[in-house]
Coordinates of C-alpha atoms in Angstrom, one line a residue:
T1 CA 0.3 -0.1 -0.3
Y2 CA 1.6 3.6 -0.7
S3 CA 0.6 6.7 1.7
P4 CA 1.4 9.9 -0.1
L5 CA 2.1 12.6 1.7
S6 CA -1.3 14.9 2.5
G7 CA -2.0 18.4 1.8
S8 CA -3.6 21.3 3.7
D9 CA -6.9 21.6 3.4
S10 CA -7.5 23.8 1.1
G11 CA -8.4 27.8 1.2
S12 CA -5.7 27.5 4.2
E13 CA -2.3 27.7 4.6
C14 CA -0.3 24.2 5.6
E15 CA 1.2 24.2 9.1
H16 CA 4.1 22.2 8.7
T17 CA 5.9 20.6 11.6
C18 CA 9.4 20.8 12.1
V19 CA 11.5 17.4 13.8
N20 CA 15.1 18.0 14.0
F21 CA 16.6 15.0 13.8
S22 CA 20.3 14.2 14.9
F23 CA 22.9 12.2 12.5
I24 CA 23.0 10.0 15.9
K25 CA 20.2 8.4 15.2
Y26 CA 23.2 7.2 12.2
F27 CA 25.6 7.0 13.9
G28 CA 27.7 6.1 17.1
S29 CA 30.9 8.1 18.8
Q30 CA 34.2 8.9 16.8
R31 CA 36.1 9.8 19.3
R32 CA 38.2 6.5 20.1
W33 CA 39.6 6.7 17.0
D34 CA 40.3 10.6 16.1
A35 CA 42.6 9.6 20.3
W36 CA 43.7 6.8 18.6
F37 CA 44.8 8.5 15.4
Q38 CA 46.3 11.6 17.7
R39 CA 48.7 8.5 19.4
Q40 CA 50.2 7.2 16.0
E41 CA 50.8 11.0 15.4
K42 CA 53.4 11.6 18.6
E43 CA 54.7 7.9 18.2
G44 CA 55.3 8.8 14.3
S45 CA 56.4 12.6 15.0
G46 CA 60.7 11.7 14.8
E47 CA 60.1 9.0 12.1
R48 CA 58.3 11.8 9.8
R49 CA 61.0 13.6 11.1
A50 CA 63.1 11.4 9.4
S51 CA 61.4 10.8 6.4
A52 CA 60.0 14.2 5.5
G53 CA 61.0 14.2 1.8
A54 CA 60.1 10.4 1.1
A55 CA 56.5 11.6 2.7
A56 CA 55.9 14.6 0.8
A57 CA 56.3 12.1 -2.4
R58 CA 53.8 9.7 -1.6
G59 CA 51.7 13.0 -0.9
A60 CA 52.3 14.4 -4.2
V61 CA 48.8 16.2 -5.6
E62 CA 48.7 16.3 -9.2
L63 CA 46.2 19.5 -10.6
V64 CA 45.7 17.4 -13.7
C65 CA 42.9 19.9 -16.3
K66 CA 43.6 21.9 -19.8
P67 CA 45.0 25.1 -19.8
S68 CA 43.1 28.2 -19.3
A69 CA 42.2 31.1 -17.5
L70 CA 40.6 30.1 -14.8
A71 CA 42.7 26.9 -14.5
N72 CA 45.9 29.8 -13.8
Y73 CA 43.5 32.0 -11.0
L74 CA 43.3 28.1 -9.4
K75 CA 46.3 27.4 -9.2
K76 CA 48.0 30.8 -8.7
H77 CA 44.9 31.4 -5.4
C78 CA 44.0 27.4 -4.1
R79 CA 47.2 26.4 -1.9
T80 CA 45.3 24.0 -0.7
F81 CA 46.1 22.2 -3.8
T82 CA 49.8 21.6 -3.4
D83 CA 49.8 20.4 0.8
Y84 CA 48.2 16.7 0.9
A85 CA 50.6 15.1 3.3
T86 CA 48.5 11.9 3.6
C87 CA 49.0 11.2 8.2
A88 CA 51.8 9.1 8.4
G89 CA 50.2 7.4 11.6
W90 CA 48.2 4.9 9.0
T91 CA 50.0 5.4 6.0
W92 CA 52.1 2.2 6.3
R93 CA 50.6 0.7 9.6
F94 CA 47.0 -0.2 7.5
S95 CA 46.2 -1.1 4.8
V96 CA 44.3 1.3 2.2
F97 CA 41.6 -1.3 2.1
I98 CA 41.3 -0.7 5.7
L99 CA 40.9 3.1 6.2
S100 CA 38.7 3.5 3.3
A101 CA 36.3 0.9 5.6
F102 CA 36.7 3.1 8.0
E103 CA 35.2 6.2 6.0
L104 CA 32.9 4.1 4.7
C105 CA 31.3 2.5 7.6
W106 CA 32.8 4.0 11.0
P107 CA 30.1 4.9 13.8
Y108 CA 30.4 8.9 13.3
Y109 CA 29.3 11.2 16.1
S110 CA 27.7 14.4 14.6
P111 CA 26.5 17.2 16.4
V112 CA 24.4 18.3 13.2
Q113 CA 20.8 18.0 13.0
F114 CA 18.4 17.8 10.6
V115 CA 15.1 19.7 8.8
R116 CA 13.3 17.2 6.4
D117 CA 11.6 18.3 4.0
N118 CA 9.9 15.6 1.9
L119 CA 9.1 16.9 -1.7
Q120 CA 6.1 14.8 -4.0
L121 CA 6.9 15.0 -7.3
S122 CA 5.3 15.0 -10.7
D123 CA 4.2 11.5 -10.9
D124 CA 3.7 11.4 -7.2
G125 CA 6.7 10.5 -5.7
L126 CA 8.7 11.5 -3.1
V127 CA 12.3 12.6 -2.7
A128 CA 13.4 13.8 1.0
L129 CA 15.8 16.8 1.4
D130 CA 17.6 17.2 4.4
W131 CA 18.8 20.8 5.8
A132 CA 21.6 20.7 7.8
V133 CA 21.4 23.0 11.1
P134 CA 24.3 23.4 14.0
S135 CA 22.9 22.0 17.3
Y136 CA 23.4 25.1 18.9
Q137 CA 21.0 26.9 17.0
K138 CA 17.5 27.9 18.3
R139 CA 16.3 28.8 15.2
R140 CA 15.4 25.5 12.6
R141 CA 13.4 27.3 9.5
T142 CA 15.9 29.2 7.3
S143 CA 15.0 32.4 6.3
S144 CA 13.7 32.3 2.5
H145 CA 15.4 35.4 2.0
S146 CA 18.8 34.4 3.0
S147 CA 21.6 34.9 0.3
S148 CA 23.8 32.3 2.4
P149 CA 25.2 29.9 -0.6
V150 CA 23.4 26.6 -0.2
L151 CA 25.7 23.3 -1.2
L152 CA 23.8 20.2 -2.8
I153 CA 25.0 17.4 -1.5
I154 CA 24.2 13.8 -3.5
P155 CA 25.1 10.5 -1.1
N156 CA 26.7 7.5 -3.0
S157 CA 24.2 5.9 -5.4
F158 CA 23.2 3.2 -2.1
G159 CA 22.2 6.1 0.1
K160 CA 24.1 5.4 3.0
I161 CA 25.1 7.9 5.1
T162 CA 29.2 8.1 5.3
G163 CA 31.4 10.4 8.0
N164 CA 32.5 12.1 5.2
L165 CA 29.5 13.7 4.6
L166 CA 28.9 14.2 7.7
K167 CA 32.0 15.8 8.1
L168 CA 31.0 17.0 5.1
C169 CA 28.3 18.7 6.5
E170 CA 29.6 20.8 9.4
V171 CA 32.6 22.3 7.6
A172 CA 30.4 24.1 5.6
L173 CA 27.8 25.2 8.0
S174 CA 31.4 27.0 9.3
H175 CA 31.8 28.6 5.9
G176 CA 28.9 30.6 6.2
Y177 CA 26.9 27.6 3.5
L178 CA 23.4 26.0 3.7
P179 CA 23.4 22.1 3.4
V180 CA 21.2 20.0 1.7
V181 CA 21.2 15.7 1.5
F182 CA 19.3 14.6 -1.2
N183 CA 18.0 11.5 -0.9
R184 CA 16.3 9.2 -3.4
R185 CA 13.9 7.1 -3.1
S186 CA 13.0 5.1 -0.3
Q187 CA 16.8 5.9 1.1
N188 CA 16.6 7.1 4.1
A189 CA 13.8 7.0 5.4
T190 CA 12.1 8.4 3.0
P191 CA 8.8 7.2 1.7
L192 CA 8.2 5.5 -1.4
T193 CA 5.0 6.5 -2.5
T194 CA 5.2 5.0 -6.2
P195 CA 6.2 1.7 -8.0
K196 CA 8.9 3.0 -8.9
L197 CA 12.5 3.9 -8.1
Q198 CA 15.4 6.3 -9.0
Q199 CA 17.2 4.4 -12.3
F200 CA 21.4 4.8 -11.4
G201 CA 21.9 8.1 -13.7
D202 CA 18.2 9.3 -14.4
P203 CA 19.0 13.6 -13.1
T204 CA 14.6 13.3 -13.2
D205 CA 14.2 14.0 -9.7
L206 CA 17.4 16.2 -8.9
R207 CA 16.1 18.4 -11.5
E208 CA 12.7 18.5 -10.0
A209 CA 15.3 19.0 -6.2
V210 CA 16.5 21.5 -7.5
R211 CA 14.0 23.9 -8.9
Y212 CA 12.0 23.5 -5.4
I213 CA 16.2 25.2 -3.9
R214 CA 15.9 27.6 -6.0
Y215 CA 12.3 28.4 -5.1
R216 CA 13.0 27.7 -1.4
Q217 CA 16.6 29.9 -1.6
P218 CA 16.8 32.2 -4.9
A219 CA 19.0 34.9 -3.2
G220 CA 21.9 32.5 -2.2
R221 CA 23.9 30.4 -5.0
L222 CA 24.0 26.6 -5.5
Y223 CA 27.1 24.4 -5.2
A224 CA 26.6 20.3 -5.6
V225 CA 29.0 17.6 -4.1
S226 CA 28.3 14.2 -4.4
E227 CA 30.5 11.6 -3.2
S228 CA 31.6 7.7 -3.9
S229 CA 29.0 6.5 -6.9
G230 CA 26.4 9.2 -6.1
S231 CA 28.9 11.1 -8.1
G232 CA 27.1 9.5 -11.5
L233 CA 23.6 11.3 -10.6
L234 CA 25.4 14.9 -10.0
L235 CA 27.5 14.5 -13.9
S236 CA 24.6 13.7 -15.2
Y237 CA 22.1 15.7 -14.1
L238 CA 25.3 18.6 -15.4
G239 CA 25.5 17.1 -18.8
E240 CA 22.0 17.3 -19.2
C241 CA 21.1 20.5 -18.2
G242 CA 23.5 22.1 -19.5
S243 CA 23.8 25.5 -18.6
S244 CA 20.3 25.7 -17.6
S245 CA 22.3 23.9 -14.2
Y246 CA 21.2 26.7 -11.5
V247 CA 25.0 25.2 -10.5
T248 CA 27.4 27.6 -10.4
A249 CA 30.4 25.0 -9.3
A250 CA 30.6 21.4 -8.6
A251 CA 32.8 18.6 -7.0
C252 CA 33.0 15.2 -6.9
L253 CA 34.5 13.5 -3.8
S254 CA 36.9 9.9 -4.9
P255 CA 33.9 9.6 -7.7
V256 CA 32.9 6.4 -9.9
F257 CA 33.6 7.6 -13.5
R258 CA 33.0 4.8 -16.0
C259 CA 30.3 2.7 -14.3
Q260 CA 28.9 -0.2 -15.5
S261 CA 32.6 -1.7 -15.9
W262 CA 32.5 -0.5 -12.6
F263 CA 29.7 -2.7 -12.0
E264 CA 30.8 -5.4 -13.9
S265 CA 34.2 -6.0 -12.7
G266 CA 32.6 -6.2 -9.4
L267 CA 34.7 -4.8 -5.5
C268 CA 36.0 -6.2 -3.6
W269 CA 34.4 -8.9 -1.6
P270 CA 33.9 -7.7 1.2
L271 CA 33.0 -4.7 0.0
Q272 CA 30.3 -6.5 -2.8
W273 CA 28.6 -8.4 -0.1
A274 CA 28.4 -5.8 2.7
L275 CA 27.0 -3.0 0.4
T276 CA 25.0 -5.6 -1.7
L277 CA 23.4 -6.5 1.4
Y278 CA 22.6 -2.9 2.6
Q279 CA 21.0 -2.8 -0.5
K280 CA 18.3 -5.4 0.3
M281 CA 18.2 -4.7 3.7
S282 CA 17.2 -1.2 2.5
L283 CA 14.2 -3.0 -0.4
S284 CA 12.7 -5.3 1.9
R285 CA 11.0 -2.9 3.9
Y286 CA 9.0 -2.7 0.0
R287 CA 8.5 -6.2 -1.2
T288 CA 5.4 -6.3 -1.4
A289 CA 4.7 -2.4 -3.2
L290 CA 7.9 -3.5 -5.8
A291 CA 6.4 -7.1 -6.6
A292 CA 4.0 -5.3 -9.3
T293 CA 7.5 -3.9 -11.3
V294 CA 10.4 -6.2 -9.6
Q295 CA 11.1 -9.8 -9.4
M296 CA 11.5 -9.8 -5.8
E297 CA 13.1 -13.0 -6.2
A298 CA 15.9 -12.0 -8.4
L299 CA 16.3 -9.4 -6.6
F300 CA 16.9 -11.5 -2.7
S301 CA 19.0 -14.2 -4.9
S302 CA 21.1 -11.3 -6.1
C303 CA 25.6 -11.6 -4.5
S304 CA 26.9 -8.8 -6.4
L305 CA 26.0 -5.6 -7.5
R306 CA 25.0 -5.8 -10.7
G307 CA 22.7 -8.6 -9.7
V308 CA 20.6 -6.3 -7.8
E309 CA 20.8 -3.3 -10.8
E310 CA 19.8 -5.8 -13.3
A311 CA 17.3 -7.1 -10.8
L312 CA 15.7 -3.6 -10.1
F313 CA 16.0 -2.2 -14.1
C314 CA 16.8 -4.3 -16.3
Q315 CA 13.5 -7.6 -16.0
T316 CA 11.8 -7.6 -19.2
G317 CA 9.0 -10.2 -18.8
T318 CA 7.4 -12.0 -15.4
S319 CA 10.4 -14.7 -15.4
S320 CA 13.2 -14.1 -12.6
F321 CA 15.8 -14.8 -15.5
S322 CA 14.6 -12.6 -18.7
I323 CA 17.6 -10.2 -17.8
T324 CA 20.1 -9.4 -21.3
S325 CA 23.0 -8.2 -22.3
G326 CA 20.8 -6.4 -24.8
A327 CA 18.9 -4.4 -22.0
W328 CA 21.7 -4.2 -20.0
D329 CA 23.7 -1.6 -21.9
A330 CA 20.8 0.1 -23.1
Y331 CA 20.0 0.1 -19.1
W332 CA 23.4 1.8 -19.3
E333 CA 23.2 4.3 -22.5
R334 CA 20.4 5.7 -20.9
N335 CA 22.2 6.2 -17.0
E336 CA 26.6 6.5 -18.3
P337 CA 27.4 9.5 -16.5
L338 CA 29.4 10.8 -19.2
R339 CA 26.9 10.2 -21.7
D340 CA 26.3 13.6 -21.8
V341 CA 29.5 15.2 -20.7
D342 CA 30.3 17.1 -23.6
E343 CA 27.3 20.1 -22.2
V344 CA 28.7 20.6 -19.0
A345 CA 28.6 24.7 -18.4
I346 CA 30.3 24.9 -15.6
P347 CA 33.9 24.0 -13.6
V348 CA 34.0 20.5 -12.0
L349 CA 36.2 19.4 -9.5
S350 CA 37.6 15.7 -9.5
V351 CA 39.5 14.5 -6.1
C352 CA 40.2 10.8 -7.0
A353 CA 43.8 9.4 -5.0
K354 CA 45.3 6.1 -7.4
D355 CA 45.2 4.0 -4.5
D356 CA 41.3 3.8 -4.1
P357 CA 40.2 0.2 -3.9
V358 CA 36.6 1.2 -4.5
R359 CA 36.8 2.8 -8.0
G360 CA 39.9 0.7 -8.8
D361 CA 42.8 0.7 -10.9
A362 CA 43.7 4.8 -11.6
Q363 CA 45.0 3.8 -15.2
S364 CA 41.7 2.0 -16.6
T365 CA 39.0 4.5 -14.2
I366 CA 40.0 7.7 -14.3
P367 CA 39.0 9.5 -17.9
L368 CA 42.3 11.6 -17.7
E369 CA 41.4 12.7 -21.5
L370 CA 38.7 14.4 -20.4
F371 CA 40.5 16.5 -18.1
E372 CA 43.1 17.3 -20.6
T373 CA 40.6 18.9 -23.3
N374 CA 38.1 20.0 -21.7
P375 CA 38.1 23.2 -19.8
H376 CA 35.4 23.1 -17.7
F377 CA 37.2 19.7 -15.7
F378 CA 39.1 19.5 -13.4
L379 CA 41.3 16.7 -11.3
L380 CA 43.6 16.8 -8.3
L381 CA 44.8 13.4 -8.2
T382 CA 47.4 12.2 -4.9
E383 CA 49.4 9.3 -4.9
R384 CA 47.5 7.8 -1.0
G385 CA 44.2 8.3 -0.1
G386 CA 42.2 5.9 -1.0
H387 CA 38.4 6.2 -0.8
L388 CA 36.7 9.2 0.8
G389 CA 40.2 9.2 2.9
F390 CA 42.6 12.0 2.3
C391 CA 43.5 12.4 6.4
T392 CA 45.8 14.9 6.9
Q393 CA 47.6 15.5 9.7
P394 CA 45.7 16.7 12.6
E395 CA 46.2 20.1 13.4
K396 CA 45.3 22.8 16.7
R397 CA 41.6 24.4 14.2
A398 CA 41.5 22.1 10.8
F399 CA 39.2 26.2 9.9
D400 CA 38.7 29.2 11.2
L401 CA 35.6 28.0 12.9
G402 CA 35.2 31.1 15.6
A403 CA 32.6 30.2 17.9
S404 CA 31.1 27.1 17.0
A405 CA 34.4 25.2 17.2
S406 CA 33.6 23.6 20.3
Y407 CA 30.2 23.0 19.2
F408 CA 31.5 20.7 16.3
G409 CA 34.2 18.8 17.9
M410 CA 37.0 20.0 15.4
E411 CA 39.4 21.0 17.4
G412 CA 42.4 18.6 17.4
C413 CA 40.6 15.8 15.0
V414 CA 42.0 14.5 11.8
S415 CA 41.2 16.9 8.9
N416 CA 40.0 16.3 5.4
W417 CA 42.5 17.4 2.9
S418 CA 39.8 16.8 0.1
H419 CA 36.9 19.0 2.1
R420 CA 38.8 21.9 2.6
A421 CA 39.8 21.5 -0.9
V422 CA 36.7 21.6 -2.6
F423 CA 35.7 25.2 -0.7
E424 CA 38.6 26.8 -1.5
F425 CA 37.8 25.6 -4.7
F426 CA 34.2 27.4 -4.7
R427 CA 35.4 30.8 -3.4
A428 CA 38.3 31.2 -5.7
T429 CA 36.0 30.1 -9.4
T430 CA 33.4 32.3 -7.4
D431 CA 36.3 35.3 -7.2
F432 CA 36.9 34.4 -10.5
F433 CA 33.7 34.9 -12.1
S434 CA 32.9 37.7 -10.4
V435 CA 36.1 39.5 -12.0
E436 CA 34.8 38.1 -14.9
E437 CA 31.6 39.9 -14.7
R438 CA 33.3 43.6 -13.5
S439 CA 35.5 43.1 -16.7
K440 CA 32.0 43.0 -19.2
Q441 CA 30.0 45.4 -17.6
L442 CA 33.1 48.2 -17.6
A443 CA 33.6 46.6 -21.7
A444 CA 30.2 47.4 -22.1
K445 CA 30.7 51.5 -20.1
R446 CA 33.5 51.9 -22.9
R447 CA 31.5 51.2 -25.7
G448 CA 28.6 52.6 -24.8
L449 CA 26.9 50.3 -24.1
G450 CA 26.0 51.1 -20.3
G451 CA 22.6 51.5 -18.3
A452 CA 20.9 48.3 -19.3
A453 CA 23.7 46.4 -20.3
G454 CA 25.2 46.9 -16.8
R455 CA 22.0 46.1 -16.0
A456 CA 21.8 43.3 -17.0
F457 CA 25.0 42.0 -16.1
R458 CA 24.8 42.2 -13.2
H459 CA 21.4 40.0 -12.9
R460 CA 23.0 37.3 -14.4
S461 CA 24.4 34.5 -12.2
I462 CA 27.6 33.8 -11.9
S463 CA 27.9 30.6 -13.8
T464 CA 26.1 32.2 -17.2
C465 CA 23.8 29.6 -16.8
K466 CA 20.1 29.8 -18.4
R467 CA 16.4 30.0 -16.6
V468 CA 15.1 26.9 -16.7
P469 CA 12.2 26.5 -18.7
A470 CA 8.7 26.6 -16.6
C471 CA 7.3 22.8 -15.5
S472 CA 4.9 21.7 -17.3
H473 CA 2.6 22.0 -13.1
N474 CA 2.5 24.6 -11.5
I475 CA 6.0 25.0 -9.3
H476 CA 4.0 27.5 -7.1
A477 CA 0.8 25.3 -6.5
I478 CA 2.5 22.4 -5.6
Y479 CA 6.0 23.4 -3.1
N480 CA 2.8 25.4 -1.5
W481 CA 0.8 22.5 0.0
Q482 CA 3.1 19.4 -0.9
R483 CA 6.1 19.9 1.5
S484 CA 6.3 18.6 4.7
Y485 CA 7.9 17.7 7.7
T486 CA 8.9 14.1 9.3
R487 CA 10.7 12.3 11.1

């Protein structure tokens, strides 16, 4: 049975109940692990001094991009791009697989809380937008007149909320952003109101969510960050929407680029088993609801990520053995993240490590030619870091958190270099385009095109995005009553 959100009575405005829910529901504490890192740091300090040159080589960062004015600006103003040094406490004591598993699965306590918007889509499906707020903030609703930038965060394709994502929300808040996490249909307690799940690279739901975010926060610029396999959805959205994406700049942390081959080659056995089991557990509650469109027998008998994906989206008949290679290939023709990559019209930063055990071998899984030929794509490639690792030496203050540092517990903790690189990238690209806009205004005035032309420049988005055509349905009427707050 399906239970879509009920709207408000006609003629009266809907009363919404804001329910704050903490990330504690997802994870436990990580303080012991941070303390362990600091002990290892003290024990290894002498050794690091003796092998500083080798450590620097291990933590080398390479910026791969096509030469351009923006690339030169980033090299000049993004100091984080060149100061990556891995934690000596784990680089030789632990394998990269252990580090990656820690980042993906280890419980992490965060005082950041969520306010959830359940957004009803044009086909009556639901996606959830979780707005992150610090625990010390008494006011839970964010004003629609706020000019603070919005950070749209896309988790991995399985909907797993990782410690890396929670830390990213903390850092985003400390930098003045409004973080919002996009949850796909049925993921992270999002109600499933239609017998339809979101395909791997189908940006339809994300497009409607972005329009809603712009409707709710019209004055703030929009940035986007994705992690792991969730980068497939972000790249699909940016490619399909082109200059109408509304996004100023985007970043992908440990992305998976060649997704069809990634599903076909499979992960190492422990990760394959864990992620497959996680998907089955998440979908088990909808066994009856999805039975009409999904062969549940094939789904729950699958022992690989490819098997689950095929059972969900590549069934061509009523039999559990009706999956064909043609259906699988056709599915990826519609969902491969790089299918429309030439249409991407904003700067996109990808942060990858050569030793990433989830993505696979760097030479065959990272499309270096894309970054060398497309001026919108930038790659930070490190020697070490694993999958979403990128831990650097503990610092007393990783960021200028001000009075909020004690709330976040950031002092003395292992910091994530990729987060610093992302926010520095956003700042630098914003500054670069602001300078470009001012130069255009001055050039227009010199040519005698002041007045209306100057005003047009001032009102243009920093990413020079076109406005999205109006929806076929009344977007204002929908968002007046179909937004609600749930647990």
